[in-house]
Phi, psi and omega in degrees: 000345183297332184294344181286348183266002180286161172293159190303308182299316180292322179299317180298316180297316180296316181296321179297315179295318180293326180296319179299314179295320182296315180298322183284326194236355190296339178276352179293136183302133171068009186297120175082344184265159172296142176294141178294149177243120179282116183233157179289152174292165180294126179292326175256119184204159173285137175292147176291131182201149179297143179173184180295151176305145178244167180232151174227139177236126179210161176233142185205046184097201181306128186289345177302309183288323180296313177299316183300320179290310184294340175292346179257011184266127177299135180094346176276130184260335180196148176222125181242131172280143180187204186228141178214150177109346181234196182270156179300325185294340181250013184274062173231147188304309184298324179288315179300325182295346177288341180077013185246003188266346187087348179285153168238142171299124190223171172228146173251118186252123174258127187220158178272114184291350176278340184255328182214144183261165177299319178298323178293324177298317178294321179300317178297315181299315182287328188276313190235352185263321184204171177261106185285003177263357178271127183268120175055041174190161169210122180056233182278355185264124186236136178140159181297338179290349178250018183292160174271122184206148173242124180256107185271145180252354177204171184292329177299314179297318179300313182297317180295316182296312181295318180294323182290319177299316178298319179300313182292322177293317182293330179271358182055045178296332178239156183291336180234162179297148177286135180249010181300129177276147174240105187236151175293143178279113179261346178170145174236131185236115182303142177285170179303152185304325184290347176276340184285136181058028188298316180297317182298320183275342186227054186294338181257002173301134190309312181298314181298313182297323185279316190252334190251317179303319178298335178295326178292320177295319176301318179296314181300320181287321187276326182232061185300331181287343181253356184277136173240129179284352180250099183289147173279147183254134178298324184285353173275000000 
């Protein structure tokens, strides 16, 4: 997503070059995306049980790809791209992109607790969506707005998130320590309409093709039992 901040002539040149590469290679497995990491499920987790829909809010880099992957998860009913961590008054894309608002590009996931657990949602995020050992960046995107963070809405979510991070660190699931923040959710603010379902509507856009579409393939390969070929749409 960083290429969108270039000046117009340079941006056009970069996009043209990236488009050539994207058309030629975006279907290649794993192109441009972080390699998936096979990790154990959360030892501490809520049991799956029928009940009212629940929500999870997390950030893991550019929200286009994060939303795109979770839209393919069985049991997920809706995924909204947005902003969390800052004030409502600064929850606009151009302002958040300055990296000075405290916001992180985030997603709000509504899910059926009988089909998927909170711990499984975190497992997907850590395994195939982003590298939780990168501080304030993901891939080509740099800044606190791209940080790895879990925004908990209750003590159960806080306990599960903290225990899972400790579990993964203790097992050396990653080569470096996890830097994911676990913060209370003070507010979630949906992003502008053009950001919603962006991956679904723009699969061949160079950034999406290079960095985000491969994440969905990584998810399908790594979690076939949780993959749905019919994505849910935010605008529904």
